[in-house]
Tab-separated table of C-alpha atoms in Angstrom:
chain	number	residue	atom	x	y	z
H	1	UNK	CA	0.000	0.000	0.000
H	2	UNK	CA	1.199	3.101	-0.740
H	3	UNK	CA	1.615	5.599	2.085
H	4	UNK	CA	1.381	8.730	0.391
H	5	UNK	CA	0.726	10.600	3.634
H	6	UNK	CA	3.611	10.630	5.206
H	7	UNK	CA	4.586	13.352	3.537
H	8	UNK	CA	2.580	15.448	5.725
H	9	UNK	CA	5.151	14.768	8.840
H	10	UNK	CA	8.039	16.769	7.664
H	11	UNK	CA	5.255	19.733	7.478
H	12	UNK	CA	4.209	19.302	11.127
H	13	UNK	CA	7.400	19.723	12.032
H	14	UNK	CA	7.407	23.687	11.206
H	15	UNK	CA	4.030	24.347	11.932
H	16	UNK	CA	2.395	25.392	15.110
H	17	UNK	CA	0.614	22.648	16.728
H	18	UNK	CA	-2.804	23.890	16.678
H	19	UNK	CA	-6.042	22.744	19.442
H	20	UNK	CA	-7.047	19.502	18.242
H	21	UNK	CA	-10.324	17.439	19.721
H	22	UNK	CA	-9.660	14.233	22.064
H	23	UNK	CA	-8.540	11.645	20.022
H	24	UNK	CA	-10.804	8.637	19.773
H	25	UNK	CA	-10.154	5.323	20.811
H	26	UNK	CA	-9.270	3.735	17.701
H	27	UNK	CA	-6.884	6.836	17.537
H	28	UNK	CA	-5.065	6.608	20.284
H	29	UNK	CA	-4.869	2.604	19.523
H	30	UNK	CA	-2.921	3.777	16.426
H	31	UNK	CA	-0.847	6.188	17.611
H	32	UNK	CA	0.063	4.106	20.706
H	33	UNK	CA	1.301	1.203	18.343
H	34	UNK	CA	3.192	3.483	16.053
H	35	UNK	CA	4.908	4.881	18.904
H	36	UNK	CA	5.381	2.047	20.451
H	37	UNK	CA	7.167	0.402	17.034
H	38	UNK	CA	9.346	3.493	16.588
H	39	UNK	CA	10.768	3.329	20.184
H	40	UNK	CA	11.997	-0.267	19.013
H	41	UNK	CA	14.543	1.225	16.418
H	42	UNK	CA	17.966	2.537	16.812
H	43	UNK	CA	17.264	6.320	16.404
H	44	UNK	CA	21.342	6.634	16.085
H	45	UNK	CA	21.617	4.335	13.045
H	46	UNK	CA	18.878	6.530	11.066
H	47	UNK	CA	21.639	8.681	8.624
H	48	UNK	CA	19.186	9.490	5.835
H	49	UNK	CA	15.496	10.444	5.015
H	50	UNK	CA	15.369	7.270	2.721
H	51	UNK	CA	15.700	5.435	5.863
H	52	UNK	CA	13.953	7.621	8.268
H	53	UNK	CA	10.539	7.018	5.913
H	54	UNK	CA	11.384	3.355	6.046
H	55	UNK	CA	10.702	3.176	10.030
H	56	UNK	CA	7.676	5.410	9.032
H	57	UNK	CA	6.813	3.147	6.273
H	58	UNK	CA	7.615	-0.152	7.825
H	59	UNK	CA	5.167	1.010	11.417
H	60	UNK	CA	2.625	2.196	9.692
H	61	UNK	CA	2.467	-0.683	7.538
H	62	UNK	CA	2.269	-3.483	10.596
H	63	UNK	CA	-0.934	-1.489	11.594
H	64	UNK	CA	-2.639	-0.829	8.298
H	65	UNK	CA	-6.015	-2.384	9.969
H	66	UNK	CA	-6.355	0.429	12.254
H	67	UNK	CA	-5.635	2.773	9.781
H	68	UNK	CA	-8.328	1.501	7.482
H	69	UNK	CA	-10.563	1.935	10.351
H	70	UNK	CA	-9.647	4.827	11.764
H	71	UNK	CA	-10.258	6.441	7.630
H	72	UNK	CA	-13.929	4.127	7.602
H	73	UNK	CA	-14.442	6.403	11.286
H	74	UNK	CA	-13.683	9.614	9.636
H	75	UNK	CA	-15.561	8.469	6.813
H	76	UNK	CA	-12.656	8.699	4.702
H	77	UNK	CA	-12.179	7.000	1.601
H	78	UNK	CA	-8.693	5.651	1.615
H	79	UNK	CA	-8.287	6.120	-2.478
H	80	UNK	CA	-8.399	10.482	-1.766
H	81	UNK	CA	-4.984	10.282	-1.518
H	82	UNK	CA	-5.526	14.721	-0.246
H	83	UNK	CA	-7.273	13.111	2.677
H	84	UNK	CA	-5.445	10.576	3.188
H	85	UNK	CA	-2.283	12.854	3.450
H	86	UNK	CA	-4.665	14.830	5.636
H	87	UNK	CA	-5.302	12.191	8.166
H	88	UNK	CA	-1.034	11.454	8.203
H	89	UNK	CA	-0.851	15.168	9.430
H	90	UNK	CA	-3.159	14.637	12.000
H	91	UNK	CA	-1.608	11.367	13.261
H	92	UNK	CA	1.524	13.024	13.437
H	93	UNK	CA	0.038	16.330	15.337
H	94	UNK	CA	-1.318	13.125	17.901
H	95	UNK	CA	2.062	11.427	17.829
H	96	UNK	CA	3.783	14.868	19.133
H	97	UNK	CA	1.156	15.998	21.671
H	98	UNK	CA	1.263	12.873	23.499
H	99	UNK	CA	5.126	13.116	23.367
H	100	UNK	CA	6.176	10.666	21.440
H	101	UNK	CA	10.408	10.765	21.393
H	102	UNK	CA	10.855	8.492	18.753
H	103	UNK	CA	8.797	9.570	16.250
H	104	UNK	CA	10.036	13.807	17.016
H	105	UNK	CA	13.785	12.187	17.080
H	106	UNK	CA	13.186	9.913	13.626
H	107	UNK	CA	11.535	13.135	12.152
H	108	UNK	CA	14.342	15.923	12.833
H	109	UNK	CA	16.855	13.540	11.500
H	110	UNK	CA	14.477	12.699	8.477
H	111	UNK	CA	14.047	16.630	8.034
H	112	UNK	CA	18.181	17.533	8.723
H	113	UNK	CA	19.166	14.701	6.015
H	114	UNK	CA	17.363	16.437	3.443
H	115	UNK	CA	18.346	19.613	4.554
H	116	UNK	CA	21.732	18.695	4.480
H	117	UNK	CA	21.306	17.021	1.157
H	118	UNK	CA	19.857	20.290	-0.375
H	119	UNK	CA	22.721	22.290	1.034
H	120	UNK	CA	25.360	19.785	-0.225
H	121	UNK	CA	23.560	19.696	-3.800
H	122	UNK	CA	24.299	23.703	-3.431
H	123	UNK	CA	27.598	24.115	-2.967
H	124	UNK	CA	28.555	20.656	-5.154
H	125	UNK	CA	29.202	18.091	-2.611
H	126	UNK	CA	28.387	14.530	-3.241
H	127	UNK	CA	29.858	10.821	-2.934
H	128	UNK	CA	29.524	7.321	-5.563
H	129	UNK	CA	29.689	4.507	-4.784
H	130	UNK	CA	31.655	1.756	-6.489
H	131	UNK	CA	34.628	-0.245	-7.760
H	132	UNK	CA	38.368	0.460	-8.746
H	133	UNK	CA	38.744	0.786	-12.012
H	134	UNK	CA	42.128	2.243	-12.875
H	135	UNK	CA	44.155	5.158	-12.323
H	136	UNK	CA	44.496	8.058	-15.556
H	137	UNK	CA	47.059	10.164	-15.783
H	138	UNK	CA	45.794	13.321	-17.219
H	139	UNK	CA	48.458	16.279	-16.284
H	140	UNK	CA	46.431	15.251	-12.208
H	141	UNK	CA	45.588	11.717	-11.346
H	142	UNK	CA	42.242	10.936	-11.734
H	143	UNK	CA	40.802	7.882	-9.920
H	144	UNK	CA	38.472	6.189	-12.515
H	145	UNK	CA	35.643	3.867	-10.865
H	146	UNK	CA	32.431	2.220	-11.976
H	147	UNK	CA	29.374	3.100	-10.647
H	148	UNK	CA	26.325	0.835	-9.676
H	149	UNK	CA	25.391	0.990	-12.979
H	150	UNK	CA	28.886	0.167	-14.535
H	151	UNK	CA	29.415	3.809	-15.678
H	152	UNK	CA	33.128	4.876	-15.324
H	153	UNK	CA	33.299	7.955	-13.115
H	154	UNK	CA	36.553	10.030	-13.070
H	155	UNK	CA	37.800	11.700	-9.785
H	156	UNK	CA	40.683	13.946	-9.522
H	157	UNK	CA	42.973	13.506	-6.894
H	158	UNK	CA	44.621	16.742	-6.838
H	159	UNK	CA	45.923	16.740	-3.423
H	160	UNK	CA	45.949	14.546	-0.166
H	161	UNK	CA	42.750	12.951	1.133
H	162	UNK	CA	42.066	10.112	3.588
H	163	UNK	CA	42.568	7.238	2.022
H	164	UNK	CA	45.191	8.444	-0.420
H	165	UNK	CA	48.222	6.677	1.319
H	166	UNK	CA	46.397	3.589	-0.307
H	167	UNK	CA	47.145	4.590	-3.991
H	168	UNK	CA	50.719	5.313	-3.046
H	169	UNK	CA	51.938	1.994	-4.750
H	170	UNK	CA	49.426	2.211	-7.993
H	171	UNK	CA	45.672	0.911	-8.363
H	172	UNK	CA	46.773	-2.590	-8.831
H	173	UNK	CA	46.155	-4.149	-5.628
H	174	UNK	CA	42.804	-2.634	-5.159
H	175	UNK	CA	40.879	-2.973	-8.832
H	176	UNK	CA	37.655	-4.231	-8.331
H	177	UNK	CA	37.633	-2.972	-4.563
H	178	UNK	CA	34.302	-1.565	-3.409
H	179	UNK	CA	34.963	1.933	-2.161
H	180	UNK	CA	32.597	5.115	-1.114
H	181	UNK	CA	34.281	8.336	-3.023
H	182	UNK	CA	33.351	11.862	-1.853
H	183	UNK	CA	33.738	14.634	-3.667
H	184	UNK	CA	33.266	18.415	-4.042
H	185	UNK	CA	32.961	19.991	-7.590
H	186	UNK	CA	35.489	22.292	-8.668
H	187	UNK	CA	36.066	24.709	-11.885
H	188	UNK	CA	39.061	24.187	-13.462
H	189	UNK	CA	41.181	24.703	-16.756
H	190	UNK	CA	42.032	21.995	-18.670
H	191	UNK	CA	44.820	23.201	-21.249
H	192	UNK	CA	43.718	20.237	-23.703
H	193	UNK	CA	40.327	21.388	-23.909
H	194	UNK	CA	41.080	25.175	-23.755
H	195	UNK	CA	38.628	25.699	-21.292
H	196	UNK	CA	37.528	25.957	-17.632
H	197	UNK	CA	35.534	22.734	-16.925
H	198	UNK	CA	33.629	21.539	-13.722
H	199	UNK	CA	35.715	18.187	-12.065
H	200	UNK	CA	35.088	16.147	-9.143
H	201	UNK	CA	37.778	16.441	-6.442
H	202	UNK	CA	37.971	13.829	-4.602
H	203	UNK	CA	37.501	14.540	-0.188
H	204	UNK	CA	37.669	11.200	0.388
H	205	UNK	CA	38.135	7.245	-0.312
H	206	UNK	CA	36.067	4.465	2.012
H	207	UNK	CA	37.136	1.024	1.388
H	208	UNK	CA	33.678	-0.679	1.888
């Protein structure tokens, strides 16, 4: 089932909580389980919103009966995916007011991951994931992995990084080697192509 209403949580988060009735029974059943399922998960593991939406995803899920219910009690019908996303807002306004840590804690990190993933995007900072490929020499090293996808992506390794002391002795001990590669974007001229291009610099190496 698709849980389109989540989306309403990050927007609770920034909005004054406003005087809401009693919840029912059947609410409070909900919102009680949900917490109670959150509180089971390692808040401190939770390093993205991808995986901050799967707790969301994966609770709401176990209890999709009282959901259903609690929509048939609000006469809701569960295909108006604007009420639906309606009723997540108000479940989430429940799940705060009767203090709920784990679900505030799992939604500031959801809401700081994408924050920081916006900011990142802004100033060009990223990472890939992948596998030695080879080493270019190109006026700079660049460090040439394949993606996922099997894409070659070129790095330049313009100055020391951690994980650098590793390529001291050549790329041939480590091809095929699953690493993490961060990067930064950077403007630079490249004399054969008489003209100032955009390149990866590479932050960082993680052997995975």
């Amino acid at each position: 089932m698709k849980l389109f209403f989540l989306l309403g949580f990050c927007i609770i988060l920034t909005q004054n909580l406003f005087a809401q009735s009693a919840p029912s029974e059947l609410e409070k059943k909900l919102t009680d389980s949900i917490c109670t399922c959150m509180t089971q998960v390692n808040v401190d593991k939770i390093n993205s919103k991808k995986e901050a939406v799967a707790v969301f995803t994966d609770c709401f899920t176990k209890h999709t009966d009282f959901l259903m219910k609690l929509a048939t009690e609000k006469n809701i019908d569960p295909t108006d995916n604007a009420k639906m996303r309606d009723l997540g807002i108000e479940i989430g306004k429940q799940l705060l007011n009767q203090n709920c840590a784990a679900f505030t804690k799992i939604s500031v990190k959801m809401v700081a991951a994408e924050t920081e993933k916006s900011e990142n995007a802004e100033e060009g900072i990223g990472s890939t994931t992948g596998k030695i490929r080879r080493i270019d020499m190109k006026g700079f090293n660049y460090i040439v992995a394949t993606d996922k996808s099997g894409s070659e992506k070129s790095f330049l390794w313009l100055r020391q990084f951690p994980g650098s002391e590793k390529f001291a002795n050549g790329v041939t001990g480590l091809l095929g080697k699953p690493v993490k590669i961060t990067w930064h974007e950077l403007e630079v001229y490249l004399p054969q192509a008489k003209g100032y291009y955009k390149v990866k610099e590479i932050t960082a190496v993680d052997f995975l």
